[in-house]
Every structure is written in structure tokens, then in C-alpha cells.
Amino acid sequence: MTIRVAIADDHSLVRQGLRRYLDMADGIEVVGEASNGKELLELIGNENPDIALIDIRMPEMDGLEAARVIRDQHPKVGVIMLTAYDDRQFVVEAVRSGARGYVLKARDAEHLIQTVRLVAGGNMVIDPQLVVALAEELSTAKERDRKAETLTAREIEVLQLLAFGHTNRDIAERLYISPDTVRPTSSTSSRSSARPTAPRPSPRRSAGA
């Protein structure tokens, strides 16, 4: 089955380069491009892609806001953040916004293609080293301020296990949670009722890692 991808980036050269690499890959088709979040939402409404590849920083509506709308209105679309920012807080916000992948622009094309395929298959893909650092920072933040807008302790556990390449079933068995759903809760108010559950398998090493 062909994976249909929508691209959103405010730089036309970046969009053109991404499109060229993705269209060359077997089983992947780029269905359209957008230069901001508003254009992306319109594109998704018209084309119903499997994957939305989104830059975080864009005019009019940025990638994080667009991801939240996609999460709420188009939950079947897998969101991958493609960005130059390796700041941990961006990763936190991306995950909370519903992103299933976080890829740095410094990665090579093969890594991006593999990420698209993994996320389309139901996996969550974040660089293992970045996940470990992220989980450590979040753990520290929770100790500093129990009311901080960070991920829950269970979400941190999931990220830590994801970082070390555990499969969906492994994580579910370790944490006694369902292996069928994945994304963390979307707001502070929903944490008490929504149970974050295990990401499906993410390889220990992706191409280009």
C-alpha cells in the first residue's frame, strides 16, 4: 500500500528537496505541499494523507499548533516533526501535540524515509539519545515543580523504554498497560483520566543515526 505524505515547510527549496527524496522511495507518494499550518490543514482535508511532515517554525500557524488540530480533527494522520531544533522543550511540546515522529533536518534522506515508513506502520520514532536526555530532564522538572506542564511519570517511563528499543509488547508487559494505543495525554486536565500507553517498536538505530 502506498504511503501518502503531505509536506509543510515555509521554505520552498526545503519542500522541493523533501518531495524529490520521498517520491524516489518505493511505496511513498507526496500528495501536496504547504507553506504554513493553515495551508496544511486545507491540504489534509482535501487529500487525506497518511503522514504529515511538518516544520515546527512556520508563519500564520506553526507546526505545533497545526499538529494539535490534526490530532483532534484528523487522528488517523501520523504527524512527523522535521526541524533544525534539538531543544528538549520542542520535543516535549511536539509529543504533547500528538507528533509520532521527531526528525532533525541534519539527518540524511534514508533516515527520513525510514521514519515515514515506521510512523505509517504505527510506530513512534524519536532519536534514542534525544529521548534519554529528554526523559532525564523531565524527571528533574517533575521533582522541581510537581505542577509543571511536562509529561507524566508514566509517559517518561514509556519514553525511556522507547529509547532503548523495547517493543510495544515489552513496554506493555513492563508497565502493565495496553499495547494498542500510544500517544501521551494532550493536556494537564486530562492526565488523571487518560492513560498514556506504549509506543510500538522503534529500532535502536535508524538509518543515518
GROMACS .gro file of C-alpha atoms in nm:
model
  209
    1MET     CA    1   0.000   0.000   0.000
    2THR     CA    2   0.131   0.345  -0.093
    3ILE     CA    3   0.203   0.585   0.194
    4ARG     CA    4   0.056   0.927   0.112
    5VAL     CA    5   0.255   1.219   0.253
    6ALA     CA    6   0.179   1.591   0.290
    7ILE     CA    7   0.473   1.829   0.341
    8ALA     CA    8   0.460   2.161   0.527
    9ASP     CA    9   0.760   2.394   0.537
   10ASP     CA   10   0.784   2.766   0.475
   11HIS     CA   11   1.096   2.726   0.258
   12SER     CA   12   1.018   2.619  -0.097
   13LEU     CA   13   1.365   2.472  -0.153
   14VAL     CA   14   1.322   2.250   0.152
   15ARG     CA   15   0.982   2.132   0.031
   16GLN     CA   16   1.117   2.060  -0.315
   17GLY     CA   17   1.409   1.863  -0.176
   18LEU     CA   18   1.188   1.660   0.057
   19ARG     CA   19   0.946   1.587  -0.223
   20ARG     CA   20   1.220   1.468  -0.453
   21TYR     CA   21   1.364   1.225  -0.198
   22LEU     CA   22   1.027   1.092  -0.086
   23ASP     CA   23   0.893   1.047  -0.439
   24MET     CA   24   1.203   0.844  -0.524
   25ALA     CA   25   1.130   0.600  -0.241
   26ASP     CA   26   0.929   0.287  -0.313
   27GLY     CA   27   0.577   0.293  -0.175
   28ILE     CA   28   0.570   0.666  -0.085
   29GLU     CA   29   0.377   0.937  -0.268
   30VAL     CA   30   0.379   1.310  -0.187
   31VAL     CA   31   0.022   1.433  -0.234
   32GLY     CA   32   0.088   1.803  -0.179
   33GLU     CA   33   0.288   2.083  -0.020
   34ALA     CA   34   0.201   2.367   0.216
   35SER     CA   35   0.395   2.671   0.334
   36ASN     CA   36   0.220   2.709   0.670
   37GLY     CA   37  -0.012   2.528   0.908
   38LYS     CA   38  -0.334   2.671   0.765
   39GLU     CA   39  -0.247   2.556   0.415
   40LEU     CA   40  -0.153   2.215   0.555
   41LEU     CA   41  -0.492   2.170   0.724
   42GLU     CA   42  -0.667   2.254   0.399
   43LEU     CA   43  -0.442   2.009   0.215
   44ILE     CA   44  -0.515   1.733   0.466
   45GLY     CA   45  -0.887   1.797   0.435
   46ASN     CA   46  -0.866   1.759   0.057
   47GLU     CA   47  -0.614   1.476   0.024
   48ASN     CA   48  -0.646   1.272   0.346
   49PRO     CA   49  -0.276   1.173   0.365
   50ASP     CA   50  -0.135   0.903   0.590
   51ILE     CA   51   0.156   1.120   0.708
   52ALA     CA   52   0.202   1.494   0.763
   53LEU     CA   53   0.566   1.600   0.759
   54ILE     CA   54   0.575   1.935   0.937
   55ASP     CA   55   0.833   2.203   1.016
   56ILE     CA   56   0.792   2.345   1.367
   57ARG     CA   57   0.853   2.710   1.280
   58MET     CA   58   0.617   2.843   1.012
   59PRO     CA   59   0.422   3.171   0.966
   60GLU     CA   60   0.048   3.215   1.030
   61MET     CA   61   0.013   2.879   1.204
   62ASP     CA   62   0.321   2.698   1.332
   63GLY     CA   63   0.382   2.326   1.326
   64LEU     CA   64   0.289   2.263   1.689
   65GLU     CA   65  -0.048   2.433   1.656
   66ALA     CA   66  -0.114   2.251   1.330
   67ALA     CA   67  -0.022   1.920   1.497
   68ARG     CA   68  -0.275   1.980   1.773
   69VAL     CA   69  -0.551   2.045   1.521
   70ILE     CA   70  -0.454   1.734   1.324
   71ARG     CA   71  -0.455   1.530   1.645
   72ASP     CA   72  -0.808   1.646   1.725
   73GLN     CA   73  -0.963   1.657   1.378
   74HIS     CA   74  -0.763   1.402   1.177
   75PRO     CA   75  -0.640   1.147   1.434
   76LYS     CA   76  -0.552   0.888   1.170
   77VAL     CA   77  -0.286   1.115   1.017
   78GLY     CA   78   0.060   1.043   1.156
   79VAL     CA   79   0.247   1.365   1.235
   80ILE     CA   80   0.625   1.382   1.197
   81MET     CA   81   0.805   1.697   1.305
   82LEU     CA   82   1.100   1.780   1.083
   83THR     CA   83   1.307   2.056   1.236
   84ALA     CA   84   1.650   2.202   1.294
   85TYR     CA   85   1.575   2.235   1.666
   86ASP     CA   86   1.709   1.971   1.903
   87ASP     CA   87   1.593   2.164   2.210
   88ARG     CA   88   1.430   1.923   2.453
   89GLN     CA   89   1.135   2.150   2.517
   90PHE     CA   90   1.045   2.140   2.148
   91VAL     CA   91   1.038   1.762   2.170
   92VAL     CA   92   0.813   1.777   2.479
   93GLU     CA   93   0.572   2.010   2.301
   94ALA     CA   94   0.580   1.800   1.984
   95VAL     CA   95   0.493   1.481   2.173
   96ARG     CA   96   0.219   1.653   2.371
   97SER     CA   97   0.080   1.793   2.045
   98GLY     CA   98   0.038   1.442   1.911
   99ALA     CA   99   0.352   1.402   1.700
  100ARG     CA  100   0.454   1.041   1.636
  101GLY     CA  101   0.797   1.129   1.499
  102TYR     CA  102   1.066   1.391   1.562
  103VAL     CA  103   1.339   1.414   1.298
  104LEU     CA  104   1.624   1.663   1.281
  105LYS     CA  105   1.699   1.821   0.944
  106ALA     CA  106   2.063   1.721   0.993
  107ARG     CA  107   1.961   1.358   0.932
  108ASP     CA  108   2.001   1.205   0.588
  109ALA     CA  109   1.723   1.119   0.344
  110GLU     CA  110   1.726   0.748   0.423
  111HIS     CA  111   1.659   0.819   0.791
  112LEU     CA  112   1.362   1.035   0.697
  113ILE     CA  113   1.223   0.773   0.459
  114GLN     CA  114   1.256   0.504   0.725
  115THR     CA  115   1.082   0.729   0.979
  116VAL     CA  116   0.791   0.788   0.740
  117ARG     CA  117   0.750   0.413   0.693
  118LEU     CA  118   0.774   0.340   1.066
  119VAL     CA  119   0.523   0.607   1.168
  120ALA     CA  120   0.285   0.498   0.891
  121GLY     CA  121   0.311   0.149   1.040
  122GLY     CA  122   0.205   0.269   1.385
  123ASN     CA  123   0.545   0.329   1.544
  124MET     CA  124   0.672   0.628   1.737
  125VAL     CA  125   1.017   0.743   1.625
  126ILE     CA  126   1.238   0.976   1.827
  127ASP     CA  127   1.615   0.966   1.827
  128PRO     CA  128   1.718   0.737   2.116
  129GLN     CA  129   1.985   0.970   2.253
  130LEU     CA  130   1.743   1.259   2.248
  131VAL     CA  131   1.474   1.055   2.422
  132VAL     CA  132   1.710   0.958   2.705
  133ALA     CA  133   1.815   1.319   2.759
  134LEU     CA  134   1.452   1.429   2.737
  135ALA     CA  135   1.334   1.175   2.994
  136GLU     CA  136   1.611   1.275   3.235
  137GLU     CA  137   1.520   1.643   3.205
  138LEU     CA  138   1.151   1.574   3.253
  139SER     CA  139   1.222   1.365   3.562
  140THR     CA  140   1.421   1.655   3.708
  141ALA     CA  141   1.148   1.902   3.618
  142LYS     CA  142   0.885   1.691   3.792
  143GLU     CA  143   1.092   1.696   4.110
  144ARG     CA  144   1.135   2.074   4.089
  145ASP     CA  145   0.771   2.150   4.026
  146ARG     CA  146   0.501   1.888   4.054
  147LYS     CA  147   0.261   2.119   3.872
  148ALA     CA  148   0.495   2.183   3.579
  149GLU     CA  149   0.349   2.140   3.231
  150THR     CA  150   0.557   1.838   3.147
  151LEU     CA  151   0.485   1.477   3.069
  152THR     CA  152   0.360   1.244   3.340
  153ALA     CA  153   0.584   0.995   3.516
  154ARG     CA  154   0.427   0.710   3.317
  155GLU     CA  155   0.489   0.895   2.990
  156ILE     CA  156   0.851   0.939   3.092
  157GLU     CA  157   0.880   0.565   3.160
  158VAL     CA  158   0.742   0.492   2.814
  159LEU     CA  159   0.991   0.731   2.654
  160GLN     CA  160   1.279   0.579   2.845
  161LEU     CA  161   1.187   0.227   2.733
  162LEU     CA  162   1.133   0.351   2.378
  163ALA     CA  163   1.482   0.500   2.384
  164PHE     CA  164   1.633   0.160   2.449
  165GLY     CA  165   1.447  -0.009   2.167
  166HIS     CA  166   1.188  -0.207   2.362
  167THR     CA  167   0.894  -0.332   2.157
  168ASN     CA  168   0.534  -0.236   2.212
  169ARG     CA  169   0.464  -0.570   2.379
  170ASP     CA  170   0.775  -0.541   2.601
  171ILE     CA  171   0.671  -0.199   2.725
  172ALA     CA  172   0.310  -0.302   2.780
  173GLU     CA  173   0.420  -0.602   2.988
  174ARG     CA  174   0.667  -0.398   3.193
  175LEU     CA  175   0.421  -0.119   3.270
  176TYR     CA  176   0.101  -0.329   3.278
  177ILE     CA  177  -0.068  -0.117   3.012
  178SER     CA  178  -0.239  -0.177   2.680
  179PRO     CA  179  -0.014  -0.232   2.376
  180ASP     CA  180  -0.279  -0.096   2.138
  181THR     CA  181  -0.272   0.280   2.194
  182VAL     CA  182   0.023   0.511   2.202
  183ARG     CA  183   0.017   0.883   2.239
  184PRO     CA  184   0.058   1.074   2.565
  185THR     CA  185  -0.224   1.279   2.713
  186SER     CA  186  -0.288   1.613   2.547
  187SER     CA  187  -0.346   1.844   2.843
  188THR     CA  188  -0.292   1.875   3.214
  189SER     CA  189  -0.663   1.836   3.285
  190SER     CA  190  -0.684   1.504   3.101
  191ARG     CA  191  -0.390   1.334   3.272
  192SER     CA  192  -0.597   1.187   3.551
  193SER     CA  193  -0.831   1.002   3.315
  194ALA     CA  194  -0.626   0.933   3.003
  195ARG     CA  195  -0.367   0.659   3.022
  196PRO     CA  196  -0.060   0.707   2.806
  197THR     CA  197   0.038   0.377   2.659
  198ALA     CA  198   0.331   0.216   2.495
  199PRO     CA  199   0.479   0.320   2.165
  200ARG     CA  200   0.506   0.039   1.915
  201PRO     CA  201   0.856  -0.078   1.828
  202SER     CA  202   1.114   0.182   1.738
  203PRO     CA  203   1.451   0.043   1.626
  204ARG     CA  204   1.756   0.113   1.835
  205ARG     CA  205   1.926   0.256   1.536
  206SER     CA  206   1.770   0.421   1.236
  207ALA     CA  207   1.944   0.471   0.906
  208GLY     CA  208   2.166   0.774   0.929
  209ALA     CA  209   2.175   0.760   1.309
   0.00000   0.00000   0.00000
